[in-house]
Amino acid sequence: MKKLILILLAAAAVSCASLNPDYLMSGGAKAVQALTLSDAEVQAYVHEYITQLDAQSTVLPESNAYTKRLRKITSGITSVDGMALNFKVYKTSDVNAFACADGSVRVYTGLMDIMDDSEVLGVIGHEIGHVALKHTKKEMKASILTSAALDGISATGTTAAALSQSQLGAIGQSILNAQYSKKQEQAADDYAYSYLKGLGKNPECLARSLEKIQSMESGSQSSAIAKLFSSHPDTAKRIARVRERLVADGYTK
């Protein structure tokens, strides 16, 4: 609800800009520009933020057991729709994982501690689905629209280098706290199923990850997983939907 209010305020600001020529050179102009961001521009903005986030986080080296485990889990997963993927592990107790519009996929040790390999793969497949279906691009455009109203970006350029620290922060909030609709979540499940199947991975891992989420939602670890999955609706229905497809395709549990 808060994000919706901010977006509405930004839209109102764009309308006001038409009455105030000076405003067109500040946030209002950028808000209009945000509506027409290309995929390449979104990727550039995201890459700027991820580069900063990597530098600020504890990224585990290739020699670390967590990283070796992630390499094993994601073996054969190198790209999505022609975009190269890169995987890193963040050392933190937070339960999280995310995939970005520039192909960056980050998995937290907190998530790997509570899920087995197949469950982690299911989560990764789902997050990649949001990228492939451009759900993350829509979130990014909303984030830029909001920041344009609150903290204008120069209307003379569209490169990531023009972003301020507060605007990078807005992008980070969009990535880490994305709120997807029920329709988008189901679409990401469907994409993940087909994507993993096409790579020769057993898509049953998607159902297993959802079942782990469901067990945690009602258990003692519900608070730990809330940050990552609080926006994912109707987990039981999503599990049943994936399981029905598995049976139709001849997969066994």
XYZ file of C-alpha atoms in Angstrom:
253
model
C 0.000 0.000 0.000
C 2.831 2.413 0.871
C 4.514 1.791 -2.488
C 1.234 2.366 -4.303
C 0.767 5.699 -2.548
C 4.276 6.802 -3.498
C 3.737 5.834 -7.130
C 0.474 7.772 -7.205
C 2.258 10.791 -5.761
C 4.898 10.482 -8.461
C 2.224 10.347 -11.145
C 0.673 13.473 -9.691
C 4.069 15.125 -9.815
C 4.327 14.366 -13.533
C 0.969 16.050 -14.060
C 2.127 19.107 -12.123
C 5.261 19.242 -14.267
C 3.152 20.109 -17.276
C 2.158 23.292 -15.480
C 5.659 24.169 -14.259
C 8.435 24.317 -16.923
C 11.159 24.389 -14.280
C 9.947 21.057 -12.909
C 10.512 19.428 -16.287
C 14.259 19.693 -15.666
C 14.055 17.794 -12.372
C 12.206 14.793 -11.016
C 9.124 15.247 -13.160
C 11.029 14.859 -16.405
C 12.750 11.760 -15.101
C 9.417 10.303 -14.052
C 8.203 10.574 -17.650
C 11.489 9.124 -18.884
C 11.159 6.187 -16.485
C 8.065 5.074 -18.335
C 10.139 4.436 -21.467
C 13.278 2.854 -19.985
C 14.772 0.251 -22.305
C 15.903 -3.168 -21.111
C 19.529 -2.058 -21.573
C 18.987 1.015 -19.399
C 17.326 -1.032 -16.664
C 20.223 -3.490 -16.747
C 22.716 -0.623 -16.450
C 20.917 0.839 -13.410
C 20.695 -2.559 -11.744
C 24.337 -3.368 -12.467
C 25.381 -0.128 -10.794
C 23.479 -1.093 -7.655
C 24.653 -4.725 -7.615
C 28.274 -3.635 -8.005
C 27.865 -1.456 -4.938
C 25.989 -4.144 -3.008
C 28.688 -6.733 -3.764
C 31.333 -4.340 -2.458
C 29.384 -3.753 0.756
C 28.516 -7.413 1.364
C 30.589 -10.392 2.432
C 30.878 -12.300 -0.837
C 32.218 -15.785 -0.224
C 35.188 -16.856 -2.397
C 35.259 -19.781 -4.802
C 37.155 -21.847 -2.228
C 34.328 -21.585 0.309
C 32.061 -24.587 0.876
C 28.887 -22.522 0.344
C 30.123 -21.252 -3.018
C 31.175 -24.734 -4.100
C 27.726 -25.970 -3.142
C 26.038 -23.200 -5.145
C 28.188 -23.991 -8.175
C 27.023 -27.608 -7.937
C 23.368 -26.598 -7.553
C 23.473 -24.257 -10.548
C 25.594 -26.474 -12.790
C 24.475 -25.945 -16.382
C 22.520 -22.773 -15.576
C 24.468 -20.119 -17.458
C 21.929 -17.854 -19.138
C 18.274 -16.947 -19.489
C 16.853 -15.636 -22.765
C 20.364 -14.943 -24.027
C 21.452 -13.016 -20.926
C 24.431 -14.398 -19.013
C 23.824 -15.244 -15.368
C 26.356 -14.795 -12.583
C 25.961 -16.365 -9.145
C 27.437 -15.275 -5.812
C 26.872 -16.208 -2.163
C 26.414 -13.557 0.527
C 27.436 -14.555 4.037
C 24.506 -13.474 6.208
C 21.921 -15.106 8.441
C 19.116 -13.432 6.467
C 16.896 -15.843 4.542
C 16.968 -14.430 1.049
C 17.823 -14.916 -2.617
C 17.186 -12.713 -5.602
C 17.820 -12.476 -9.337
C 18.270 -9.160 -11.121
C 17.649 -7.704 -14.557
C 21.401 -7.664 -15.289
C 21.715 -11.425 -14.757
C 23.066 -11.234 -11.207
C 21.773 -13.943 -8.867
C 22.621 -13.672 -5.179
C 21.918 -16.384 -2.594
C 22.274 -15.849 1.155
C 23.877 -18.426 3.425
C 20.820 -18.105 5.672
C 18.683 -19.577 2.897
C 21.198 -22.325 2.140
C 21.271 -23.281 5.823
C 17.551 -24.080 5.928
C 17.060 -25.598 2.473
C 18.599 -28.595 0.748
C 20.111 -28.357 -2.727
C 16.918 -29.127 -4.627
C 14.953 -26.564 -2.622
C 17.573 -23.873 -3.250
C 17.418 -24.695 -6.963
C 13.643 -24.302 -6.908
C 13.931 -20.842 -5.352
C 16.583 -19.795 -7.872
C 14.468 -21.023 -10.781
C 11.499 -19.029 -9.541
C 13.518 -15.827 -9.102
C 15.021 -16.227 -12.583
C 11.438 -16.509 -13.835
C 10.659 -13.026 -12.543
C 13.644 -11.676 -14.499
C 12.810 -13.520 -17.722
C 9.208 -12.330 -17.591
C 10.380 -8.745 -16.968
C 8.580 -8.471 -13.634
C 11.769 -7.007 -12.187
C 11.865 -4.384 -14.936
C 8.369 -3.266 -13.974
C 9.444 -3.019 -10.342
C 12.481 -0.996 -11.406
C 10.417 1.452 -13.435
C 8.110 1.949 -10.461
C 11.136 2.563 -8.244
C 12.582 5.174 -10.605
C 9.171 6.820 -10.944
C 8.947 7.084 -7.167
C 12.484 8.403 -6.733
C 11.869 10.934 -9.505
C 9.121 12.543 -7.444
C 11.051 12.427 -4.176
C 14.630 12.974 -5.346
C 14.911 14.039 -9.005
C 17.479 12.467 -11.312
C 19.036 14.730 -13.934
C 16.885 14.687 -17.038
C 19.927 15.139 -19.285
C 21.179 11.556 -19.078
C 20.046 7.997 -18.512
C 23.255 6.243 -17.509
C 23.708 4.516 -14.204
C 26.542 6.918 -13.395
C 23.948 9.665 -12.920
C 22.330 7.926 -9.966
C 22.688 9.374 -6.486
C 23.141 7.263 -3.366
C 19.498 7.718 -2.417
C 18.390 6.640 -5.873
C 20.612 3.561 -5.687
C 18.954 2.876 -2.351
C 15.532 3.083 -3.984
C 16.641 0.550 -6.575
C 17.907 -1.716 -3.786
C 14.571 -1.580 -2.005
C 12.853 -2.453 -5.282
C 15.094 -5.503 -5.741
C 15.170 -6.782 -2.165
C 11.543 -6.068 -1.245
C 9.770 -6.687 -4.546
C 6.039 -7.257 -4.203
C 4.648 -9.384 -7.003
C 1.018 -10.100 -7.778
C -0.578 -13.531 -7.557
C -0.610 -13.688 -11.356
C 3.096 -12.813 -11.545
C 4.013 -15.413 -8.918
C 2.156 -18.135 -10.818
C 3.760 -17.033 -14.072
C 7.215 -17.201 -12.449
C 6.405 -20.718 -11.192
C 5.353 -21.765 -14.689
C 8.467 -20.264 -16.248
C 10.745 -21.871 -13.649
C 9.159 -25.279 -14.257
C 9.727 -25.124 -18.023
C 13.152 -23.496 -17.696
C 14.471 -26.130 -15.291
C 12.943 -28.953 -17.314
C 14.581 -27.580 -20.455
C 17.963 -27.627 -18.700
C 17.542 -31.269 -17.770
C 16.840 -30.429 -14.116
C 13.967 -32.138 -12.328
C 11.289 -29.414 -11.891
C 10.059 -31.309 -8.833
C 12.563 -29.119 -6.973
C 10.160 -26.199 -7.430
C 7.405 -28.041 -5.588
C 9.868 -29.015 -2.854
C 10.935 -25.409 -2.330
C 7.316 -24.298 -2.042
C 6.599 -27.114 0.413
C 9.552 -26.004 2.544
C 8.203 -22.451 2.502
C 4.770 -23.694 3.540
C 6.197 -25.678 6.448
C 8.153 -22.663 7.641
C 5.227 -20.269 7.295
C 3.385 -22.079 10.063
C 6.413 -23.133 12.098
C 8.904 -21.593 14.462
C 10.939 -20.229 11.537
C 8.103 -18.165 10.076
C 9.727 -14.866 11.047
C 13.020 -15.886 9.449
C 11.456 -16.571 6.068
C 8.942 -13.715 6.135
C 11.261 -11.243 4.375
C 11.707 -13.434 1.334
C 8.291 -14.975 0.943
C 5.751 -12.747 2.667
C 4.494 -11.528 -0.712
C 4.032 -14.995 -2.188
C 0.287 -15.754 -2.064
C -1.569 -19.041 -1.748
C 1.409 -21.332 -1.249
C -0.774 -24.451 -0.971
C -2.496 -23.677 -4.279
C 0.844 -23.060 -5.953
C 2.151 -26.404 -4.705
C -0.937 -28.226 -5.996
C -0.584 -26.481 -9.347
C 3.046 -27.544 -9.760
C 2.328 -31.078 -8.514
C -0.473 -31.489 -11.064
C 1.909 -30.541 -13.829
C 4.534 -32.975 -12.531
C 2.034 -35.833 -12.612
C 0.953 -34.886 -16.144
C 4.612 -34.927 -17.243
C 5.288 -38.286 -15.587
C 7.555 -37.089 -12.776
C 7.437 -38.923 -9.443
C 7.774 -37.314 -6.028
